[in-house]
PDB file of C-alpha atoms and ligand atoms in Angstrom:
ATOM      1  CA  MET W1060     110.054  95.718  52.511  1.00 67.00           C
ATOM      2  CA  ASP W1061     108.049  96.291  55.603  1.00 86.00           C
ATOM      3  CA  LYS W1062     109.333  98.404  58.568  1.00 93.00           C
ATOM      4  CA  LYS W1063     109.277  95.267  60.879  1.00 95.00           C
ATOM      5  CA  LYS W1064     111.751  93.404  58.630  1.00 96.00           C
ATOM      6  CA  ALA W1065     114.035  96.279  58.282  1.00 97.00           C
ATOM      7  CA  ILE W1066     114.093  96.783  62.007  1.00 98.00           C
ATOM      8  CA  ALA W1067     114.976  92.945  62.434  1.00 98.00           C
ATOM      9  CA  LEU W1068     117.659  93.342  60.009  1.00 98.00           C
ATOM     10  CA  LEU W1069     119.096  96.470  61.649  1.00 98.00           C
ATOM     11  CA  ASN W1070     119.131  94.794  65.020  1.00 98.00           C
ATOM     12  CA  GLN W1071     121.015  91.912  63.706  1.00 98.00           C
ATOM     13  CA  ASP W1072     123.662  94.610  62.571  1.00 98.00           C
ATOM     14  CA  LEU W1073     123.523  96.095  65.890  1.00 98.00           C
ATOM     15  CA  GLU W1074     124.232  92.752  67.775  1.00 98.00           C
ATOM     16  CA  GLY W1075     127.203  92.305  65.315  1.00 98.00           C
ATOM     17  CA  GLU W1076     128.611  95.650  66.139  1.00 98.00           C
ATOM     18  CA  HIS W1077     128.150  95.110  69.899  1.00 98.00           C
ATOM     19  CA  ALA W1078     130.048  91.804  69.614  1.00 98.00           C
ATOM     20  CA  ALA W1079     132.882  93.438  67.520  1.00 98.00           C
ATOM     21  CA  ILE W1080     133.314  96.210  70.074  1.00 98.00           C
ATOM     22  CA  ILE W1081     133.828  93.947  73.031  1.00 98.00           C
ATOM     23  CA  GLN W1082     135.981  91.606  71.090  1.00 98.00           C
ATOM     24  CA  TYR W1083     138.242  94.339  70.043  1.00 98.00           C
ATOM     25  CA  LEU W1084     138.460  95.906  73.396  1.00 97.00           C
ATOM     26  CA  VAL W1085     139.302  92.609  74.994  1.00 96.00           C
ATOM     27  CA  HIS W1086     142.132  92.342  72.656  1.00 97.00           C
ATOM     28  CA  ALA W1087     143.385  95.970  72.991  1.00 97.00           C
ATOM     29  CA  TYR W1088     143.171  95.680  76.909  1.00 96.00           C
ATOM     30  CA  ALA W1089     145.184  92.530  76.796  1.00 95.00           C
ATOM     31  CA  MET W1090     148.010  93.907  74.723  1.00 94.00           C
ATOM     32  CA  GLY W1091     148.809  96.705  77.211  1.00 89.00           C
ATOM     33  CA  GLU W1092     149.892 100.296  76.221  1.00 84.00           C
ATOM     34  CA  GLY W1093     151.453  99.835  72.688  1.00 89.00           C
ATOM     35  CA  GLU W1094     150.627 101.412  69.491  1.00 93.00           C
ATOM     36  CA  MET W1095     148.795  98.351  68.134  1.00 95.00           C
ATOM     37  CA  ALA W1096     146.486  98.357  71.223  1.00 96.00           C
ATOM     38  CA  CYS W1097     145.697 102.056  70.596  1.00 96.00           C
ATOM     39  CA  GLU W1098     144.812 101.457  66.972  1.00 97.00           C
ATOM     40  CA  ILE W1099     142.406  98.564  67.934  1.00 98.00           C
ATOM     41  CA  GLU W1100     140.830 100.760  70.345  1.00 97.00           C
ATOM     42  CA  ALA W1101     140.204 103.250  67.864  1.00 97.00           C
ATOM     43  CA  ILE W1102     138.583 100.782  65.563  1.00 98.00           C
ATOM     44  CA  ALA W1103     136.362  99.721  68.608  1.00 98.00           C
ATOM     45  CA  ARG W1104     135.378 103.400  68.843  1.00 97.00           C
ATOM     46  CA  GLU W1105     134.435 103.437  65.189  1.00 98.00           C
ATOM     47  CA  GLU W1106     132.191 100.340  65.860  1.00 98.00           C
ATOM     48  CA  MET W1107     130.535 102.429  68.797  1.00 98.00           C
ATOM     49  CA  ARG W1108     129.635 105.019  66.227  1.00 98.00           C
ATOM     50  CA  HIS W1109     128.257 102.321  63.961  1.00 98.00           C
ATOM     51  CA  PHE W1110     126.185 101.000  67.016  1.00 98.00           C
ATOM     52  CA  ASP W1111     124.842 104.623  67.559  1.00 98.00           C
ATOM     53  CA  TRP W1112     123.754 105.048  64.008  1.00 98.00           C
ATOM     54  CA  LEU W1113     122.177 101.824  63.812  1.00 98.00           C
ATOM     55  CA  ALA W1114     120.382 102.144  67.163  1.00 98.00           C
ATOM     56  CA  GLU W1115     119.060 105.815  66.163  1.00 98.00           C
ATOM     57  CA  THR W1116     117.741 104.421  62.801  1.00 98.00           C
ATOM     58  CA  ILE W1117     115.967 101.503  64.546  1.00 98.00           C
ATOM     59  CA  VAL W1118     114.242 103.997  66.962  1.00 97.00           C
ATOM     60  CA  SER W1119     113.180 106.268  63.969  1.00 97.00           C
ATOM     61  CA  LEU W1120     111.620 103.127  62.372  1.00 97.00           C
ATOM     62  CA  GLY W1121     109.469 102.779  65.586  1.00 97.00           C
ATOM     63  CA  GLY W1122     111.742  99.816  66.859  1.00 97.00           C
ATOM     64  CA  ILE W1123     113.450  99.035  70.132  1.00 97.00           C
ATOM     65  CA  PRO W1124     117.384  98.669  69.787  1.00 98.00           C
ATOM     66  CA  SER W1125     118.447  95.050  70.797  1.00 98.00           C
ATOM     67  CA  ILE W1126     120.944  94.794  73.792  1.00 96.00           C
ATOM     68  CA  ARG W1127     121.918  91.328  72.827  1.00 97.00           C
ATOM     69  CA  ARG W1128     125.505  90.680  71.739  1.00 98.00           C
ATOM     70  CA  GLY W1129     126.400  88.683  68.619  1.00 98.00           C
ATOM     71  CA  GLU W1130     128.822  85.919  68.424  1.00 97.00           C
ATOM     72  CA  MET W1131     132.266  86.853  69.415  1.00 98.00           C
ATOM     73  CA  ARG W1132     135.704  85.155  68.616  1.00 97.00           C
ATOM     74  CA  THR W1133     137.700  85.403  71.776  1.00 90.00           C
ATOM     75  CA  GLY W1134     139.820  82.305  71.303  1.00 91.00           C
ATOM     76  CA  GLY W1135     143.276  82.136  70.090  1.00 92.00           C
ATOM     77  CA  GLU W1136     146.720  81.610  71.694  1.00 89.00           C
ATOM     78  CA  SER W1137     148.699  84.534  70.289  1.00 93.00           C
ATOM     79  CA  VAL W1138     147.995  87.951  69.551  1.00 96.00           C
ATOM     80  CA  SER W1139     148.336  87.061  65.732  1.00 96.00           C
ATOM     81  CA  GLU W1140     145.727  84.520  66.061  1.00 97.00           C
ATOM     82  CA  TRP W1141     143.632  87.148  67.790  1.00 97.00           C
ATOM     83  CA  MET W1142     144.016  89.564  64.902  1.00 98.00           C
ATOM     84  CA  ARG W1143     143.180  86.625  62.493  1.00 98.00           C
ATOM     85  CA  ASN W1144     139.909  86.406  64.502  1.00 98.00           C
ATOM     86  CA  ASP W1145     139.278  90.055  64.020  1.00 98.00           C
ATOM     87  CA  VAL W1146     139.805  89.688  60.416  1.00 98.00           C
ATOM     88  CA  LEU W1147     137.008  86.894  60.515  1.00 98.00           C
ATOM     89  CA  GLN W1148     134.800  89.019  62.440  1.00 98.00           C
ATOM     90  CA  GLU W1149     135.128  91.928  59.843  1.00 98.00           C
ATOM     91  CA  LYS W1150     134.603  89.548  56.998  1.00 98.00           C
ATOM     92  CA  ASP W1151     131.337  88.272  58.524  1.00 98.00           C
ATOM     93  CA  ALA W1152     130.316  92.040  59.099  1.00 98.00           C
ATOM     94  CA  ILE W1153     131.080  92.819  55.415  1.00 98.00           C
ATOM     95  CA  THR W1154     128.885  89.817  54.187  1.00 98.00           C
ATOM     96  CA  MET W1155     125.979  90.643  56.420  1.00 98.00           C
ATOM     97  CA  TYR W1156     126.124  94.445  55.330  1.00 98.00           C
ATOM     98  CA  GLN W1157     126.181  93.560  51.716  1.00 98.00           C
ATOM     99  CA  GLN W1158     123.251  91.309  52.076  1.00 98.00           C
ATOM    100  CA  HIS W1159     121.161  93.885  54.163  1.00 98.00           C
ATOM    101  CA  ILE W1160     122.167  96.699  51.484  1.00 98.00           C
ATOM    102  CA  LYS W1161     120.520  94.529  48.826  1.00 97.00           C
ATOM    103  CA  SER W1162     117.320  93.717  51.003  1.00 96.00           C
ATOM    104  CA  ILE W1163     116.596  97.148  52.419  1.00 96.00           C
ATOM    105  CA  GLY W1164     114.909  99.429  49.973  1.00 93.00           C
ATOM    106  CA  ASN W1165     114.917 102.760  52.034  1.00 95.00           C
ATOM    107  CA  PRO W1166     117.561 104.930  50.331  1.00 96.00           C
ATOM    108  CA  GLN W1167     118.763 106.582  53.621  1.00 96.00           C
ATOM    109  CA  ILE W1168     119.249 103.412  55.397  1.00 97.00           C
ATOM    110  CA  LYS W1169     120.904 101.865  52.378  1.00 97.00           C
ATOM    111  CA  ARG W1170     123.316 104.785  52.203  1.00 98.00           C
ATOM    112  CA  LEU W1171     124.141 104.468  56.031  1.00 98.00           C
ATOM    113  CA  LEU W1172     124.928 100.687  55.658  1.00 98.00           C
ATOM    114  CA  LYS W1173     127.037 101.408  52.605  1.00 98.00           C
ATOM    115  CA  ARG W1174     128.986 104.044  54.671  1.00 98.00           C
ATOM    116  CA  ILE W1175     129.338 101.471  57.632  1.00 98.00           C
ATOM    117  CA  LEU W1176     130.488  98.731  55.024  1.00 98.00           C
ATOM    118  CA  SER W1177     133.239 100.948  53.689  1.00 98.00           C
ATOM    119  CA  ASP W1178     134.629 101.206  57.246  1.00 98.00           C
ATOM    120  CA  GLU W1179     134.408  97.490  57.851  1.00 98.00           C
ATOM    121  CA  LYS W1180     136.411  96.943  54.588  1.00 98.00           C
ATOM    122  CA  SER W1181     139.082  99.315  55.971  1.00 98.00           C
ATOM    123  CA  HIS W1182     139.159  97.497  59.328  1.00 98.00           C
ATOM    124  CA  ARG W1183     139.716  94.272  57.557  1.00 98.00           C
ATOM    125  CA  GLY W1184     142.613  95.441  55.833  1.00 98.00           C
ATOM    126  CA  ASP W1185     143.894  96.990  59.267  1.00 98.00           C
ATOM    127  CA  PHE W1186     143.570  93.621  61.070  1.00 98.00           C
ATOM    128  CA  GLU W1187     145.242  91.695  58.105  1.00 98.00           C
ATOM    129  CA  HIS W1188     148.231  94.104  58.687  1.00 97.00           C
ATOM    130  CA  PHE W1189     148.078  93.488  62.393  1.00 97.00           C
ATOM    131  CA  VAL W1190     148.409  89.730  61.937  1.00 97.00           C
ATOM    132  CA  THR W1191     151.859  90.046  60.497  1.00 96.00           C
ATOM    133  CA  LYS W1192     152.838  92.944  62.613  1.00 95.00           C
ATOM    134  CA  ALA W1193     152.055  90.955  65.791  1.00 94.00           C
ATOM    135  CA  GLN W1194     154.263  88.254  64.666  1.00 92.00           C
ATOM    136  CA  LYS W1195     157.058  90.587  63.718  1.00 92.00           C
ATOM    137  CA  GLU W1196     156.774  92.639  67.032  1.00 87.00           C
ATOM    138  CA  GLY W1197     156.261  89.486  69.146  1.00 84.00           C
ATOM    139  CA  ALA W1198     153.138  91.289  70.686  1.00 88.00           C
ATOM    140  CA  ARG W1199     152.226  89.372  73.649  1.00 90.00           C
ATOM    141  CA  ASP W1200     148.959  88.581  75.868  1.00 91.00           C
ATOM    142  CA  LEU W1201     149.962  90.538  79.030  1.00 91.00           C
ATOM    143  CA  ARG W1202     146.914  89.144  81.094  1.00 92.00           C
ATOM    144  CA  GLY W1203     147.449  86.754  83.955  1.00 90.00           C
ATOM    145  CA  SER W1204     145.160  84.350  85.913  1.00 87.00           C
ATOM    146  CA  ARG W1205     145.702  86.086  89.255  1.00 85.00           C
ATOM    147  CA  GLN W1206     142.618  85.567  91.548  1.00 86.00           C
ATOM    148  CA  ASN W1207     142.427  87.729  94.705  1.00 91.00           C
ATOM    149  CA  LYS W1208     140.621  90.463  96.530  1.00 91.00           C
ATOM    150  CA  VAL W1209     141.637  93.091  94.087  1.00 93.00           C
ATOM    151  CA  ILE W1210     140.748  90.964  90.983  1.00 95.00           C
ATOM    152  CA  LYS W1211     137.290  90.573  92.413  1.00 95.00           C
ATOM    153  CA  VAL W1212     136.944  94.198  92.988  1.00 96.00           C
ATOM    154  CA  LEU W1213     137.914  95.013  89.303  1.00 97.00           C
ATOM    155  CA  ASP W1214     135.714  92.297  87.820  1.00 96.00           C
ATOM    156  CA  TRP W1215     132.843  93.699  89.891  1.00 97.00           C
ATOM    157  CA  GLY W1216     133.555  97.217  88.592  1.00 98.00           C
ATOM    158  CA  ILE W1217     133.837  96.108  84.983  1.00 98.00           C
ATOM    159  CA  GLU W1218     130.549  94.331  85.198  1.00 98.00           C
ATOM    160  CA  HIS W1219     128.935  97.300  86.529  1.00 98.00           C
ATOM    161  CA  GLU W1220     130.319  99.706  83.932  1.00 98.00           C
ATOM    162  CA  TYR W1221     129.360  97.488  81.074  1.00 98.00           C
ATOM    163  CA  THR W1222     125.742  97.417  82.341  1.00 98.00           C
ATOM    164  CA  VAL W1223     125.392 101.002  82.874  1.00 98.00           C
ATOM    165  CA  ILE W1224     126.937 101.884  79.431  1.00 98.00           C
ATOM    166  CA  LEU W1225     124.338  99.666  77.901  1.00 98.00           C
ATOM    167  CA  GLN W1226     121.718 101.088  80.196  1.00 98.00           C
ATOM    168  CA  TYR W1227     122.422 104.652  79.535  1.00 98.00           C
ATOM    169  CA  LEU W1228     122.704 104.120  75.719  1.00 98.00           C
ATOM    170  CA  ILE W1229     119.243 102.392  75.555  1.00 98.00           C
ATOM    171  CA  HIS W1230     117.922 105.221  77.592  1.00 98.00           C
ATOM    172  CA  SER W1231     119.337 107.833  75.489  1.00 98.00           C
ATOM    173  CA  TYR W1232     117.738 106.172  72.505  1.00 98.00           C
ATOM    174  CA  LEU W1233     114.298 105.797  73.937  1.00 97.00           C
ATOM    175  CA  THR W1234     113.721 108.933  75.946  1.00 97.00           C
ATOM    176  CA  VAL W1235     111.854 111.730  74.246  1.00 95.00           C
ATOM    177  CA  ASN W1236     113.489 114.306  76.726  1.00 96.00           C
ATOM    178  CA  GLU W1237     116.256 116.003  74.869  1.00 97.00           C
ATOM    179  CA  ASP W1238     118.136 117.217  77.977  1.00 97.00           C
ATOM    180  CA  VAL W1239     118.027 113.598  79.187  1.00 98.00           C
ATOM    181  CA  LYS W1240     119.155 112.277  75.915  1.00 98.00           C
ATOM    182  CA  LYS W1241     122.174 114.404  75.974  1.00 98.00           C
ATOM    183  CA  GLN W1242     123.056 113.554  79.627  1.00 98.00           C
ATOM    184  CA  MET W1243     122.749 109.872  79.092  1.00 98.00           C
ATOM    185  CA  GLU W1244     124.952 109.994  76.070  1.00 97.00           C
ATOM    186  CA  ASP W1245     127.555 111.993  77.840  1.00 97.00           C
ATOM    187  CA  GLN W1246     127.516 109.699  80.977  1.00 98.00           C
ATOM    188  CA  ALA W1247     127.575 106.530  78.786  1.00 98.00           C
ATOM    189  CA  ILE W1248     130.943 108.058  77.486  1.00 97.00           C
ATOM    190  CA  ASN W1249     132.027 108.680  80.975  1.00 98.00           C
ATOM    191  CA  GLU W1250     131.208 104.943  82.039  1.00 98.00           C
ATOM    192  CA  MET W1251     133.235 103.759  78.991  1.00 97.00           C
ATOM    193  CA  GLN W1252     136.155 105.556  80.359  1.00 97.00           C
ATOM    194  CA  HIS W1253     135.612 103.852  83.720  1.00 98.00           C
ATOM    195  CA  LEU W1254     135.467 100.568  81.892  1.00 98.00           C
ATOM    196  CA  GLY W1255     138.719 101.126  80.001  1.00 97.00           C
ATOM    197  CA  TRP W1256     140.447 102.219  83.337  1.00 97.00           C
ATOM    198  CA  LEU W1257     139.325  99.257  85.160  1.00 97.00           C
ATOM    199  CA  SER W1258     140.252  96.785  82.454  1.00 97.00           C
ATOM    200  CA  GLU W1259     143.768  98.102  81.931  1.00 95.00           C
ATOM    201  CA  LYS W1260     144.202  97.987  85.726  1.00 96.00           C
ATOM    202  CA  MET W1261     143.072  94.521  85.590  1.00 96.00           C
ATOM    203  CA  VAL W1262     145.663  93.561  83.029  1.00 95.00           C
ATOM    204  CA  ASN W1263     148.208  95.365  85.141  1.00 93.00           C
ATOM    205  CA  LYS W1264     147.311  93.522  88.247  1.00 94.00           C
ATOM    206  CA  LYS W1265     147.794  90.365  86.284  1.00 94.00           C
ATOM    207  CA  GLY W1266     144.121  89.392  86.019  1.00 95.00           C
ATOM    208  CA  ALA W1267     142.044  89.084  82.798  1.00 94.00           C
ATOM    209  CA  PRO W1268     138.980  91.210  82.142  1.00 94.00           C
ATOM    210  CA  ARG W1269     135.915  89.180  81.199  1.00 90.00           C
ATOM    211  CA  ILE W1270     133.516  91.740  80.065  1.00 94.00           C
ATOM    212  CA  GLU W1271     129.987  90.604  80.960  1.00 96.00           C
ATOM    213  CA  HIS W1272     127.034  92.636  82.217  1.00 97.00           C
ATOM    214  CA  THR W1273     124.178  92.034  84.501  1.00 96.00           C
ATOM    215  CA  LYS W1274     120.503  93.011  83.998  1.00 97.00           C
ATOM    216  CA  VAL W1275     119.933  96.265  82.054  1.00 98.00           C
ATOM    217  CA  ASP W1276     116.932  98.529  82.804  1.00 98.00           C
ATOM    218  CA  GLN W1277     114.771  98.873  79.754  1.00 95.00           C
ATOM    219  CA  SER W1278     112.193 101.264  80.978  1.00 96.00           C
ATOM    220  CA  THR W1279     110.525 103.280  78.186  1.00 93.00           C
ATOM    221  CA  LYS W1280     109.020 106.051  80.388  1.00 96.00           C
ATOM    222  CA  THR W1281     111.762 108.795  81.256  1.00 97.00           C
ATOM    223  CA  VAL W1282     110.740 109.077  84.787  1.00 97.00           C
ATOM    224  CA  ASP W1283     111.180 105.179  85.265  1.00 98.00           C
ATOM    225  CA  MET W1284     114.587 105.386  83.485  1.00 98.00           C
ATOM    226  CA  LEU W1285     115.967 108.200  85.767  1.00 98.00           C
ATOM    227  CA  ARG W1286     114.706 106.452  88.904  1.00 98.00           C
ATOM    228  CA  ALA W1287     116.488 103.277  87.899  1.00 98.00           C
ATOM    229  CA  ASP W1288     119.729 105.246  86.822  1.00 98.00           C
ATOM    230  CA  ILE W1289     119.824 106.986  90.238  1.00 98.00           C
ATOM    231  CA  LYS W1290     119.221 103.921  92.154  1.00 98.00           C
ATOM    232  CA  ILE W1291     122.030 102.185  90.521  1.00 98.00           C
ATOM    233  CA  GLU W1292     124.400 104.989  90.631  1.00 98.00           C
ATOM    234  CA  LYS W1293     123.724 105.505  94.502  1.00 98.00           C
ATOM    235  CA  LYS W1294     124.390 101.766  95.021  1.00 97.00           C
ATOM    236  CA  VAL W1295     127.597 101.679  93.011  1.00 97.00           C
ATOM    237  CA  ALA W1296     128.951 104.950  94.495  1.00 98.00           C
ATOM    238  CA  ALA W1297     128.812 103.384  97.925  1.00 98.00           C
ATOM    239  CA  GLU W1298     130.304 100.010  96.680  1.00 97.00           C
ATOM    240  CA  TYR W1299     133.358 101.901  95.165  1.00 98.00           C
ATOM    241  CA  ASP W1300     133.691 103.857  98.273  1.00 98.00           C
ATOM    242  CA  ARG W1301     133.782 100.918 100.403  1.00 97.00           C
ATOM    243  CA  ALA W1302     136.237  99.107  98.016  1.00 97.00           C
ATOM    244  CA  ALA W1303     138.453 102.184  98.134  1.00 97.00           C
ATOM    245  CA  ARG W1304     138.763 101.919 101.667  1.00 96.00           C
ATOM    246  CA  GLU W1305     139.347  98.386 101.696  1.00 95.00           C
ATOM    247  CA  VAL W1306     142.085  97.925  99.093  1.00 94.00           C
ATOM    248  CA  THR W1307     145.715  98.773 100.264  1.00 93.00           C
ATOM    249  CA  GLU W1308     147.322  99.541  96.880  1.00 93.00           C
ATOM    250  CA  PRO W1309     147.412 103.383  96.619  1.00 95.00           C
ATOM    251  CA  ASP W1310     147.044 103.416  92.886  1.00 95.00           C
ATOM    252  CA  LEU W1311     143.856 101.304  92.921  1.00 96.00           C
ATOM    253  CA  LYS W1312     142.786 103.413  95.942  1.00 97.00           C
ATOM    254  CA  GLU W1313     143.028 106.398  93.796  1.00 97.00           C
ATOM    255  CA  LEU W1314     141.347 105.065  90.877  1.00 98.00           C
ATOM    256  CA  LEU W1315     138.346 103.698  92.861  1.00 98.00           C
ATOM    257  CA  ARG W1316     137.874 107.158  94.457  1.00 98.00           C
ATOM    258  CA  ARG W1317     137.980 108.860  91.207  1.00 98.00           C
ATOM    259  CA  ILE W1318     135.329 106.690  89.706  1.00 98.00           C
ATOM    260  CA  ARG W1319     133.143 107.064  92.939  1.00 98.00           C
ATOM    261  CA  ASP W1320     133.384 110.793  92.583  1.00 98.00           C
ATOM    262  CA  HIS W1321     132.115 110.623  88.883  1.00 98.00           C
ATOM    263  CA  GLU W1322     129.373 108.334  90.027  1.00 98.00           C
ATOM    264  CA  LEU W1323     128.228 110.674  92.775  1.00 98.00           C
ATOM    265  CA  TYR W1324     128.180 113.375  90.029  1.00 98.00           C
ATOM    266  CA  HIS W1325     125.942 111.192  87.922  1.00 98.00           C
ATOM    267  CA  VAL W1326     123.499 110.834  91.035  1.00 98.00           C
ATOM    268  CA  ASP W1327     123.155 114.602  91.022  1.00 98.00           C
ATOM    269  CA  VAL W1328     122.901 115.202  87.343  1.00 98.00           C
ATOM    270  CA  PHE W1329     120.083 112.371  87.146  1.00 98.00           C
ATOM    271  CA  SER W1330     118.310 113.740  90.305  1.00 98.00           C
ATOM    272  CA  ASP W1331     117.946 117.178  88.810  1.00 98.00           C
ATOM    273  CA  LEU W1332     116.698 115.655  85.530  1.00 98.00           C
ATOM    274  CA  LEU W1333     114.083 113.559  87.460  1.00 98.00           C
ATOM    275  CA  ARG W1334     112.938 116.605  89.427  1.00 98.00           C
ATOM    276  CA  LYS W1335     112.267 118.461  86.149  1.00 97.00           C
ATOM    277  CA  GLU W1336     110.736 115.482  84.336  1.00 96.00           C
ATOM    278  CA  GLU W1337     108.411 115.047  87.454  1.00 95.00           C
ATOM    279  CA  GLU W1338     107.560 118.967  87.404  1.00 94.00           C
ATOM    280  CA  ARG W1339     106.758 118.487  83.598  1.00 88.00           C
ATOM    281  CA  GLY W1340     104.540 115.512  84.109  1.00 82.00           C
ATOM    282  CA  ARG W1341     102.470 117.649  86.707  1.00 79.00           C
ATOM    283  CA  ASP W1342     102.079 120.470  84.305  1.00 69.00           C
ATOM    284  CA  ARG W1343     100.761 118.205  81.603  1.00 60.00           C
TER     285      ARG W1343
HETATM  286 FE1  LIG E 975     131.035  98.308  62.512  1.00 62.33          FE
HETATM  287 FE1  LIG E 976     131.034 104.242  86.203  1.00 62.33          FE
HETATM  288 FE1  LIG E 977     127.702 106.377  86.869  1.00 62.33          FE
END
């Protein structure tokens, strides 16, 4: 099999992981703070590791990781129905990995896919268990349908955080500068925290997080990446600052300020990296 074909298959796997991550996070956030929600979040984190491994493999083959998201199953009236949907998601993943393991010849990639497959089988078992557990414990959908200024701010924040998570991950995979790569990975994890905080707050305030993103910068040159990242950070730091001033609830004010401070830190970190990258460009 040629490289191109392998890249296409791995990108399909990547899109499946992407869908699973968001589907499981939506479920976990909607369930509030219980034990089951924590376990589902832990599964989502394992899917993030799969996402990471697949993306790195795609890059090592000379490909570009896809930022598209596969099909999600976000319907269902009760938590146990959601869990049934998560079982189905895992079953699809298992079938796909089994097929791709057969079609891919490269032994390292085969090994990686087998490793991921074994996780998916274990997740399927976990979700099957959660179907009955949710029924027994009467786990509830804690989301509301409130629409107000606060919900709007949270919506905006979630959309932004999801966008930069994808953007920084893609930049981390495509840059050849090791320092930039490390920082991008680190800050993507920090943005994931923001996404979690805002989503939990959203459910708290009786809204419903819909996790969608806006345009992701897909520059391939490190200087262009950093310029785009600094631009977006400056803009959102100002937005968070304005929102923190406008909202009246103290808990939300505090959360928005905390995130703003992180974003300002990101501006500084990325600006330092850009300066160094520009200097290196001049030396070359
Ligand atoms: Fe996975
Ligand atoms: Fe953030
Ligand atoms: Fe940031």
